[in-house]
C-alpha positions as a Python dict, from the first residue, in 0.01 Angstrom:
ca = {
    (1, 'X'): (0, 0, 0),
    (2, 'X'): (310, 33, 181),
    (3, 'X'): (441, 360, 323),
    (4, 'X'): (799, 451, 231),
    (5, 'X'): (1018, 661, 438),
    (6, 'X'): (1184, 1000, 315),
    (7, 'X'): (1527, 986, 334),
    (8, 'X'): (1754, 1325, 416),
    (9, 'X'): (2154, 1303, 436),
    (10, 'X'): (2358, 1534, 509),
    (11, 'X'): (2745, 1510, 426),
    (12, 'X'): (3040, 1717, 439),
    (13, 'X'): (3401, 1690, 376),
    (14, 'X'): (3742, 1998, 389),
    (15, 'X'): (3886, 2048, 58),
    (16, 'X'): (4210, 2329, 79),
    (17, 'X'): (4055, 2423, 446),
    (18, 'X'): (3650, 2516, 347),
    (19, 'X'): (3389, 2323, 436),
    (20, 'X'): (3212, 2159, 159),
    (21, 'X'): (2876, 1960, 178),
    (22, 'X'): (2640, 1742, -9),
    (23, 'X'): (2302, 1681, 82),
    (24, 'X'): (2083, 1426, -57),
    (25, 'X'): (1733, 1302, 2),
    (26, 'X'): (1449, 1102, -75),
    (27, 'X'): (1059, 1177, -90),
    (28, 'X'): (741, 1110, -250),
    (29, 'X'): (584, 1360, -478),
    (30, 'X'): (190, 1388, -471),
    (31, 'X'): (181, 1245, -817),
    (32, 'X'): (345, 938, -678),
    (33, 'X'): (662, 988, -815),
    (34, 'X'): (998, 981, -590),
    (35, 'X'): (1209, 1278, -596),
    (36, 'X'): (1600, 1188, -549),
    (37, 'X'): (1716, 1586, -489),
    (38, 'X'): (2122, 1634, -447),
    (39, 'X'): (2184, 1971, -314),
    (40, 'X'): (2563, 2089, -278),
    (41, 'X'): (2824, 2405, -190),
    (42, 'X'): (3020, 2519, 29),
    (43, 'X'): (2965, 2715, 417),
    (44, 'X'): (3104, 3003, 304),
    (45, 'X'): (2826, 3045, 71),
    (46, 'X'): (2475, 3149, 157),
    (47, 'X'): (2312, 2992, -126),
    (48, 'X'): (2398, 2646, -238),
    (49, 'X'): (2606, 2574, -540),
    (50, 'X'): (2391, 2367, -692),
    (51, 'X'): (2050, 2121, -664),
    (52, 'X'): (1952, 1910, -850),
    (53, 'X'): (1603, 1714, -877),
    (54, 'X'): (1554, 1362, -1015),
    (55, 'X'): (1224, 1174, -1064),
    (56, 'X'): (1188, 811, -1039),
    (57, 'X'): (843, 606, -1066),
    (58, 'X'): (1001, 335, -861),
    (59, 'X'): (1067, 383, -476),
    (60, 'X'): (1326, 84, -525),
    (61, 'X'): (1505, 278, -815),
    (62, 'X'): (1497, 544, -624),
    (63, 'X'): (1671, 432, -362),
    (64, 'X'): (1952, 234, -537),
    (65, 'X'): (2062, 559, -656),
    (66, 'X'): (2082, 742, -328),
    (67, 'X'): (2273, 422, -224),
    (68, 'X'): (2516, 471, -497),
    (69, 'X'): (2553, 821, -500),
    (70, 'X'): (2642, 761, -76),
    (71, 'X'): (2917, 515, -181),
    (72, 'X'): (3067, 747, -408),
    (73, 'X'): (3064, 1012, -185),
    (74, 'X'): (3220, 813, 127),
    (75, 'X'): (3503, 726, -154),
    (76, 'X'): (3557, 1040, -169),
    (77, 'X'): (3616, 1141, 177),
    (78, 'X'): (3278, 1260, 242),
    (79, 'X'): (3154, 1181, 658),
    (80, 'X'): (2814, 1218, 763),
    (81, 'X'): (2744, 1532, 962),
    (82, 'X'): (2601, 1423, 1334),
    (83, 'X'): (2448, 1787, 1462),
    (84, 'X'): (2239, 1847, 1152),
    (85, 'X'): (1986, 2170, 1223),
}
């Protein structure tokens, strides 16, 4: 069996001059199931708005919809963030 990398994105954009940021990733549960989690809010904010959790059996369905939730978010005006902690 093949090992699949976990994924972990972090992006961010300024809407009316705060910070806003979406974070997505990728992982493998220990039931075998992938995990596509989208976590988002503002810096302003100590907790995040919102995360949600989606379960996939597939790693390759997975990953298509990371892929298409990026692309959405670039269209958007979303940039990755390059000193993630």
């Amino acid at each position: 069996m093949q090992t699949q990398k976990s994924y972990r994105i972090t992006l961010y954009r300024e809407v009316n001059h705060k910070i806003r940021y979406y974070k997505l990733s990728l992982m493998l549960n220990l039931f075998g199931e992938f995990i596509f989690s989208k976590e988002y809010g503002s810096l302003k904010r100590p907790k995040p708005t919102r995360v949600i959790e989606e379960y996939y059996k597939s790693y390759k369905e997975a990953y298509t919809h990371l892929q298409s939730k990026l692309q959405q978010k670039y269209k958007k005006g979303y940039k990755e963030c390059i000193n993630e902690r």
